[in-house]
PDB file of C-alpha atoms and ligand atoms in Angstrom:
ATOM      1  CA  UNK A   1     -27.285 -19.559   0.053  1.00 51.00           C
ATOM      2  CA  UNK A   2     -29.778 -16.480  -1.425  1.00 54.00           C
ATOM      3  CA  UNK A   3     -32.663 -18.945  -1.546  1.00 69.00           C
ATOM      4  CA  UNK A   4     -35.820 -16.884  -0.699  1.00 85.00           C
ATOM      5  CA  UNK A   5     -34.536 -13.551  -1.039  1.00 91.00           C
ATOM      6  CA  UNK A   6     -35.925 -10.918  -3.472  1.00 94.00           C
ATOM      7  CA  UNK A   7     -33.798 -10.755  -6.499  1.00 95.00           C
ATOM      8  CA  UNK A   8     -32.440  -7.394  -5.545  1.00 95.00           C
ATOM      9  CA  UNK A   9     -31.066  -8.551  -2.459  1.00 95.00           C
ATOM     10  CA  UNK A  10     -29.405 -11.764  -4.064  1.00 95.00           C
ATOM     11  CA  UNK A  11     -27.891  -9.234  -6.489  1.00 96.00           C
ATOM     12  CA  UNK A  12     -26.481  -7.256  -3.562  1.00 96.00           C
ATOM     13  CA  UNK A  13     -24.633 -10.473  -1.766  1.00 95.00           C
ATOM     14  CA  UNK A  14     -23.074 -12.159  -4.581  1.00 95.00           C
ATOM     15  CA  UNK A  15     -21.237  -8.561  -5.067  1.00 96.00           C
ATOM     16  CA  UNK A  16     -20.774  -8.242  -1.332  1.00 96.00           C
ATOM     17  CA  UNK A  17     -19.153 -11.808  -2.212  1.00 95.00           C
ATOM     18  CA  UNK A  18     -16.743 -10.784  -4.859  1.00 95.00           C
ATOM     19  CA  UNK A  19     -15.102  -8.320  -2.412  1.00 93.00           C
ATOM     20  CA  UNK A  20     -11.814  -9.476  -0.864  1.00 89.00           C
ATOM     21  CA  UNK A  21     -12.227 -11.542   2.785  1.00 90.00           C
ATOM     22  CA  UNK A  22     -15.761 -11.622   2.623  1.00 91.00           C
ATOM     23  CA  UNK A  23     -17.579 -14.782   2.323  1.00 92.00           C
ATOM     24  CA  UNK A  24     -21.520 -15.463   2.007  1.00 92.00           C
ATOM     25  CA  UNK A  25     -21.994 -14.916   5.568  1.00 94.00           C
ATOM     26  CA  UNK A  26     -20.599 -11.827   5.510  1.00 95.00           C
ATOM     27  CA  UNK A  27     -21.753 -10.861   2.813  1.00 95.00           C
ATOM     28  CA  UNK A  28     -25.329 -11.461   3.567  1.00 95.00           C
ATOM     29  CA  UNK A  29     -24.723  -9.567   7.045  1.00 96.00           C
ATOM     30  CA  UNK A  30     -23.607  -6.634   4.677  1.00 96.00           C
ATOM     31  CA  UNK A  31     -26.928  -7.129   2.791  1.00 96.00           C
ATOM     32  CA  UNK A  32     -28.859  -6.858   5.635  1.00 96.00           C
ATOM     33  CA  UNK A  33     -26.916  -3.700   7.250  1.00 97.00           C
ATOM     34  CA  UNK A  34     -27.620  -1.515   3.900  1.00 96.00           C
ATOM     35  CA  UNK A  35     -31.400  -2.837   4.530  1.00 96.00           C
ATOM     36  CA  UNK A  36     -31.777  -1.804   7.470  1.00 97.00           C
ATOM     37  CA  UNK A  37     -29.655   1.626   7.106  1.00 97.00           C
ATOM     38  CA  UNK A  38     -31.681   5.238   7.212  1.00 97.00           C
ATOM     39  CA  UNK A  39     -31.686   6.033   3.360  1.00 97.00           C
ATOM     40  CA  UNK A  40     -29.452   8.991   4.005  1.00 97.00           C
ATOM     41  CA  UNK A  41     -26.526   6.677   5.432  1.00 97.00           C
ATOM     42  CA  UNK A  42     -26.756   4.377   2.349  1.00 97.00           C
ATOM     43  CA  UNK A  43     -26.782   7.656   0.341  1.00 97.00           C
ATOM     44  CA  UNK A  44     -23.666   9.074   1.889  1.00 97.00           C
ATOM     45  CA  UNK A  45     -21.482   5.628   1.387  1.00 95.00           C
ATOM     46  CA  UNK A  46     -23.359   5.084  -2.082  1.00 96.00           C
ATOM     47  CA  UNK A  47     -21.213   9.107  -2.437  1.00 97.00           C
ATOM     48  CA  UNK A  48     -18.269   7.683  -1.013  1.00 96.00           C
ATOM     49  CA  UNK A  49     -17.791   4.909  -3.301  1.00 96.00           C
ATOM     50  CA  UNK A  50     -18.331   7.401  -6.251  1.00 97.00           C
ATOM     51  CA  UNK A  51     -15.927   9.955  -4.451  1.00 95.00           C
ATOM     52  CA  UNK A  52     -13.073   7.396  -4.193  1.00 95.00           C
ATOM     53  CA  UNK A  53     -13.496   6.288  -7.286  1.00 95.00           C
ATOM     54  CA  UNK A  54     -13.106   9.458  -9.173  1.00 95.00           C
ATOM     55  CA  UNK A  55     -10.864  11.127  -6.498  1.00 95.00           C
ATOM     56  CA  UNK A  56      -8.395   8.933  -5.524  1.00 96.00           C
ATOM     57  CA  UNK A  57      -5.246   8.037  -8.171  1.00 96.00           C
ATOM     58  CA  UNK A  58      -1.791   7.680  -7.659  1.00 96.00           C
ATOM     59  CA  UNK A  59       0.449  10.035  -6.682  1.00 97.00           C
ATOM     60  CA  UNK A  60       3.109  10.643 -10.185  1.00 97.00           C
ATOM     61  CA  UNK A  61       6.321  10.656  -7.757  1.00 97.00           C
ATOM     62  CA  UNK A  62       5.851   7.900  -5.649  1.00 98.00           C
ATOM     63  CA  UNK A  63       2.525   6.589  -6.637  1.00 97.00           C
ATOM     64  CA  UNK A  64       1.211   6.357  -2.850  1.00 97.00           C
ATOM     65  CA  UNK A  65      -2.526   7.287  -2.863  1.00 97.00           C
ATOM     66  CA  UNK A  66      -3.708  10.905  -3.790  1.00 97.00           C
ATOM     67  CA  UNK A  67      -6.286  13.056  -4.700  1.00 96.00           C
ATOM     68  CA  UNK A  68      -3.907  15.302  -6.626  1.00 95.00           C
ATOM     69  CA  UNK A  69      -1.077  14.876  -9.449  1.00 96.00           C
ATOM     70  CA  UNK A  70       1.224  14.491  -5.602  1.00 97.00           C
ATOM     71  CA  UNK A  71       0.519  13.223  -2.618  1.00 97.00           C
ATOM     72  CA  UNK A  72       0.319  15.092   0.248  1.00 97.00           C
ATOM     73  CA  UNK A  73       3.911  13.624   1.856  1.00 97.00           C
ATOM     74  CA  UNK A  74       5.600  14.032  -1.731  1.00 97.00           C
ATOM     75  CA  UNK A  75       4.092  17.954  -1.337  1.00 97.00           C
ATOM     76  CA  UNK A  76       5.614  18.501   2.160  1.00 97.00           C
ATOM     77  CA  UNK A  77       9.263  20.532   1.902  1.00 96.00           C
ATOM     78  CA  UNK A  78       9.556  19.739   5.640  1.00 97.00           C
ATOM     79  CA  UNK A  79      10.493  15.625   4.708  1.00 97.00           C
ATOM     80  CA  UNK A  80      13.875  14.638   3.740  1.00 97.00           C
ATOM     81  CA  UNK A  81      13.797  14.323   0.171  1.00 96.00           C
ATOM     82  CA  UNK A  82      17.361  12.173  -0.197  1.00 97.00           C
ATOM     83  CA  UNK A  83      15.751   9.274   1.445  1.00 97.00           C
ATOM     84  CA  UNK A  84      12.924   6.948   0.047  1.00 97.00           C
ATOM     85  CA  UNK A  85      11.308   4.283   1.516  1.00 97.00           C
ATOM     86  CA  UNK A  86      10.126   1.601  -0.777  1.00 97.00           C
ATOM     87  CA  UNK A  87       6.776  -0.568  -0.325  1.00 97.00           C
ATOM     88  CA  UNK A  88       4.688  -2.570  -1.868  1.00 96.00           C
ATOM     89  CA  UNK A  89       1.210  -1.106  -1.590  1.00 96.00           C
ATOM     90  CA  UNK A  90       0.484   2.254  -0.226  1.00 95.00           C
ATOM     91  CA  UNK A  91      -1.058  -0.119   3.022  1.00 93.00           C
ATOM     92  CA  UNK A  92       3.173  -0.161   3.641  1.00 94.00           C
ATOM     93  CA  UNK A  93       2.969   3.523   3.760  1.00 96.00           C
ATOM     94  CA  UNK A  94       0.349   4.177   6.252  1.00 94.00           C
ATOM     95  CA  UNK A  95       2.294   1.351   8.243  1.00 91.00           C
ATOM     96  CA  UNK A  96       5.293   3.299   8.365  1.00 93.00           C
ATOM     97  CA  UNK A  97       3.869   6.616   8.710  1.00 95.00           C
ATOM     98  CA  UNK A  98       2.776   5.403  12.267  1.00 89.00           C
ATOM     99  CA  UNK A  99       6.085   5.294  13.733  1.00 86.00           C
ATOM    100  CA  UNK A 100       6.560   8.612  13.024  1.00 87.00           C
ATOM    101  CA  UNK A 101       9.766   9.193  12.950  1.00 89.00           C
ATOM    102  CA  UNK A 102      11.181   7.919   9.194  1.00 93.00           C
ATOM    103  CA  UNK A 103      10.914  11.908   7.650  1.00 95.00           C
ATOM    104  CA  UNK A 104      11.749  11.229   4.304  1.00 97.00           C
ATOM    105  CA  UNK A 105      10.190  10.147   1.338  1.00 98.00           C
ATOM    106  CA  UNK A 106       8.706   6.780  -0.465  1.00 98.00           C
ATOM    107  CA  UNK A 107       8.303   4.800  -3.366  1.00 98.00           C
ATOM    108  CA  UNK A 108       5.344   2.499  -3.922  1.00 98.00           C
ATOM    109  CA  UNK A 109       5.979  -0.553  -6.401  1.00 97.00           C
ATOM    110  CA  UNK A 110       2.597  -1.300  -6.687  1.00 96.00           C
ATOM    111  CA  UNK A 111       2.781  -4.962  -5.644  1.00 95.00           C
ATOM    112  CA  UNK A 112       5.545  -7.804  -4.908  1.00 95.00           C
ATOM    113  CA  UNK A 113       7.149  -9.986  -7.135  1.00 95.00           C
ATOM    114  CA  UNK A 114       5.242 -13.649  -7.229  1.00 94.00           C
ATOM    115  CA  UNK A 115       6.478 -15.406 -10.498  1.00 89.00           C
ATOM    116  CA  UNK A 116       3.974 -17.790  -9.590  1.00 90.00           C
ATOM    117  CA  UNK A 117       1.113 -15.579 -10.263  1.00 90.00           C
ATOM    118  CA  UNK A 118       3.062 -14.021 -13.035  1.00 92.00           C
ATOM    119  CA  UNK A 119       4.206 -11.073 -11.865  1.00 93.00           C
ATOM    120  CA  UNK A 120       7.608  -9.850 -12.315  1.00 94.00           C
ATOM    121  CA  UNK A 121       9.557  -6.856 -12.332  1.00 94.00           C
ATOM    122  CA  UNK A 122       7.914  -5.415 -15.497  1.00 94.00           C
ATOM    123  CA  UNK A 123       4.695  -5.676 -13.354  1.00 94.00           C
ATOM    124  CA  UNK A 124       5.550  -2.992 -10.339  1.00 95.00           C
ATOM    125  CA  UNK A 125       7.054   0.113 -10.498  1.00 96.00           C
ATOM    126  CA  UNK A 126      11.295  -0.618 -10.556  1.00 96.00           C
ATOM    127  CA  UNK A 127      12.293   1.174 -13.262  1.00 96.00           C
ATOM    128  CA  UNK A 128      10.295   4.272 -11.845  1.00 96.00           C
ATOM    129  CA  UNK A 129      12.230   3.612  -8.601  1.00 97.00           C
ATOM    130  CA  UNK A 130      15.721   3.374 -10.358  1.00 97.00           C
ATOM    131  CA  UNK A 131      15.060   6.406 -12.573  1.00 96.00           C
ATOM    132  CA  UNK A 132      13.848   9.222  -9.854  1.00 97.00           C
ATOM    133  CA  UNK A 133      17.529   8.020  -8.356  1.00 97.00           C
ATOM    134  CA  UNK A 134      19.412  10.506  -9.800  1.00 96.00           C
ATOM    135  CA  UNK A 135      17.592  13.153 -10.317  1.00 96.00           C
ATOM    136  CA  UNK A 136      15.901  13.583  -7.306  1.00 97.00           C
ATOM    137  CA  UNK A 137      19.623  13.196  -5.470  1.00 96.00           C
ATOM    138  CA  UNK A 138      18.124  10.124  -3.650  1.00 97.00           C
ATOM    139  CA  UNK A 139      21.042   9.026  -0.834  1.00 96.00           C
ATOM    140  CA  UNK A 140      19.597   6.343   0.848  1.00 96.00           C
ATOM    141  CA  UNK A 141      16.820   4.098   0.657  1.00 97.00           C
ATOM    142  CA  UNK A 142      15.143   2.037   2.597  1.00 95.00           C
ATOM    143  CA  UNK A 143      13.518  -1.340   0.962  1.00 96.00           C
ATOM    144  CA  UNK A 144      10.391  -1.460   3.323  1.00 94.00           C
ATOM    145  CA  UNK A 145       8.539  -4.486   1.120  1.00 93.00           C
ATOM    146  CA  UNK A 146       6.436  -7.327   3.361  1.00 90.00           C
ATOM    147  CA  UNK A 147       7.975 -10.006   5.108  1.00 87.00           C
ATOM    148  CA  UNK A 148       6.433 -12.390   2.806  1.00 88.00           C
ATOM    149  CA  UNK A 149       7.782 -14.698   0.191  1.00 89.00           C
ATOM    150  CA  UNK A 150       6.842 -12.007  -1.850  1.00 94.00           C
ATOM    151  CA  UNK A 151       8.121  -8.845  -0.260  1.00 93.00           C
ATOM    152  CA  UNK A 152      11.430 -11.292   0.503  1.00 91.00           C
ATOM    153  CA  UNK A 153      11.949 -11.503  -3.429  1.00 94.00           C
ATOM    154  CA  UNK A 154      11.286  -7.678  -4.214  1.00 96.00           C
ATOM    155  CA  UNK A 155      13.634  -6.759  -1.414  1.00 94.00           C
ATOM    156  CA  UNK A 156      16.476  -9.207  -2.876  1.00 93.00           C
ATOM    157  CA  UNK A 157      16.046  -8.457  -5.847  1.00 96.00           C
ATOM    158  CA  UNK A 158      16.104  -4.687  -5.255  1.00 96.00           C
ATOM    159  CA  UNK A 159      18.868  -4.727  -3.884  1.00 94.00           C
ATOM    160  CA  UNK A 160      20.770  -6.506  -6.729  1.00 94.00           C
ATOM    161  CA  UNK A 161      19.626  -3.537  -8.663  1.00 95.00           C
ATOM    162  CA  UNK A 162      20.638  -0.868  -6.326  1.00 95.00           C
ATOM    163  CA  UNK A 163      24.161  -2.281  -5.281  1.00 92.00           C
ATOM    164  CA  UNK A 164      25.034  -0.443  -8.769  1.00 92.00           C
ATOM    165  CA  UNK A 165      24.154   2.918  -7.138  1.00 93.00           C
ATOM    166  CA  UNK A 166      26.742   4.747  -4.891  1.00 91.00           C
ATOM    167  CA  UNK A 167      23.780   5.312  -2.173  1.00 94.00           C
ATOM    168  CA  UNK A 168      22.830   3.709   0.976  1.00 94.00           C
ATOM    169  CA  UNK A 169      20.751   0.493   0.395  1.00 94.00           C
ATOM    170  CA  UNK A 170      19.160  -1.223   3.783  1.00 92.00           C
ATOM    171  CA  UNK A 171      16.028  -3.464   4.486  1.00 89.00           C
ATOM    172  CA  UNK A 172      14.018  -3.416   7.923  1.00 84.00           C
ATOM    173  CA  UNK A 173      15.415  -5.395  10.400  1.00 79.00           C
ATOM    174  CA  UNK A 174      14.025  -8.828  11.353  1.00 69.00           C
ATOM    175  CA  UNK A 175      11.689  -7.866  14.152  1.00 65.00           C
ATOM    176  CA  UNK A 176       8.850  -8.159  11.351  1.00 62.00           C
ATOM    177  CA  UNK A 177       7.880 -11.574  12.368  1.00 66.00           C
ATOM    178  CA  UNK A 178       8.466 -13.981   9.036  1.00 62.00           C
ATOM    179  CA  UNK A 179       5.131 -14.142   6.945  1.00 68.00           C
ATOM    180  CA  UNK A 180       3.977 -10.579   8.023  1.00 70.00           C
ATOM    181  CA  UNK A 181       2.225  -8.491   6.093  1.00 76.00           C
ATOM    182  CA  UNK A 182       3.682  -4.928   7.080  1.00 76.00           C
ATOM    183  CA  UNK A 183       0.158  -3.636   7.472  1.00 76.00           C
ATOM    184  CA  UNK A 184      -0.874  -5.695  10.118  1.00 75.00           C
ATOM    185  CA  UNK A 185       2.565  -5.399  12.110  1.00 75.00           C
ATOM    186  CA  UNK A 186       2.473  -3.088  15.393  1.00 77.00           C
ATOM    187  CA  UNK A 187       3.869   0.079  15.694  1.00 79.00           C
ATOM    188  CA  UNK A 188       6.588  -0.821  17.886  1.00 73.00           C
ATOM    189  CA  UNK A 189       8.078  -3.426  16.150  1.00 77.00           C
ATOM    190  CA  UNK A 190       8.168  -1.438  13.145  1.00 79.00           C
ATOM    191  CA  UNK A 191       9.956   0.976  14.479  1.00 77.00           C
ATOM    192  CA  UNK A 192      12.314  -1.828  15.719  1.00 74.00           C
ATOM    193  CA  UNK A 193      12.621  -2.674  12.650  1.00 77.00           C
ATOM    194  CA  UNK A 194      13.514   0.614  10.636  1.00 82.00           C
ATOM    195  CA  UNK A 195      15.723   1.498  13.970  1.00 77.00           C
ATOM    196  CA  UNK A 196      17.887  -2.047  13.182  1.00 76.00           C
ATOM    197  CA  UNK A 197      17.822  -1.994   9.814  1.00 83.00           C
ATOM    198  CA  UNK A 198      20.392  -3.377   8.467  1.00 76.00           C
ATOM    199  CA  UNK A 199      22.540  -2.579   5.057  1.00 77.00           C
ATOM    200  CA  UNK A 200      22.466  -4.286   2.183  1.00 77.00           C
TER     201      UNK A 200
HETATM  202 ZN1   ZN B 301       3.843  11.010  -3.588  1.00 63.20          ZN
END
């Protein structure tokens, strides 16, 4: 697919390659957009990769994205700090965060359950979940996890877990179409969703 290309450049797409959704075509596209870039524009994303990398962790409460020990939402005394919202990736909190009007707080597992691909409940962040329950005073969460096979098994088996709690357990209603990927939802039917949730 390289054929003919200096070395430098073939180096370039086969990493372009690697990344997630991109195939050769892309990825020689990419190639060709960092060639043809003023230096200074290649400089400033070559900084933002470096920034990112040595910036951005995760946050210690909730382990959404952050460039300090908290996040910025985990920081803020004007959310509700009895409720959590839990999601797979912090993708599912930017999704809910555009509603705008859940106030409270979240939990990020860090991934769904897929036995298939061998990850289980060891593999995300449950037992986090389960122990910030009590002393944080949590009331009432929210299982927010993908409409997926996946984020179907996380959110049933969640709430096997929580059903020993004395707190309010739902999951977002069904306006999620089946299959969806939180993330790529609208805004409106998420909000559908989190108005309709129902209990479980
Ligand atoms: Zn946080």
């Amino acid at each position: 697919m390289t054929k003919g290309f200096p070395s430098s450049m073939t180096k370039l797409i086969e990493e372009f390659c690697k990344m997630p959704g991109l195939g050769s075509r892309s990825a020689e596209r990419l190639a060709f957009y960092v060639l043809q870039s003023p230096k200074e524009k290649v400089k400033s994303l070559m900084q933002y990769i470096a920034e990112v990398k040595n910036n951005v962790r995760f946050c210690r409460r909730c382990n959404n994205l952050s460039e300090k020990e908290n996040c910025l939402i985990c920081l803020d005394p004007a959310r509700d700090s009895s409720k959590l919202c839990v999601v797979g990736g912090p993708n599912g909190v930017i999704a809910m965060e555009k509603i705008g009007t859940y106030n409270g707080l979240y939990h990020v597992l860090l991934g769904e359950l897929s036995p298939i691909d061998g990850i289980g409940p060891d593999e995300l962040k449950i037992d986090a979940l389960v122990r910030r329950i009590k002393p944080e005073d949590i009331r009432e969460i929210i299982i927010a996890t993908d409409f997926t096979t996946e984020g179907e098994t996380t959110a049933l088996y969640l709430a096997g877990i929580l059903r020993s709690f004395s707190i309010k357990v739902s999951r977002l209603a069904r306006g999620v179409p089946v299959g969806a990927v939180l993330q790529y939802a609208d805004v409106a039917t998420i909000q559908r969703a989190f108005e309709e949730r129902t209990m479980v």
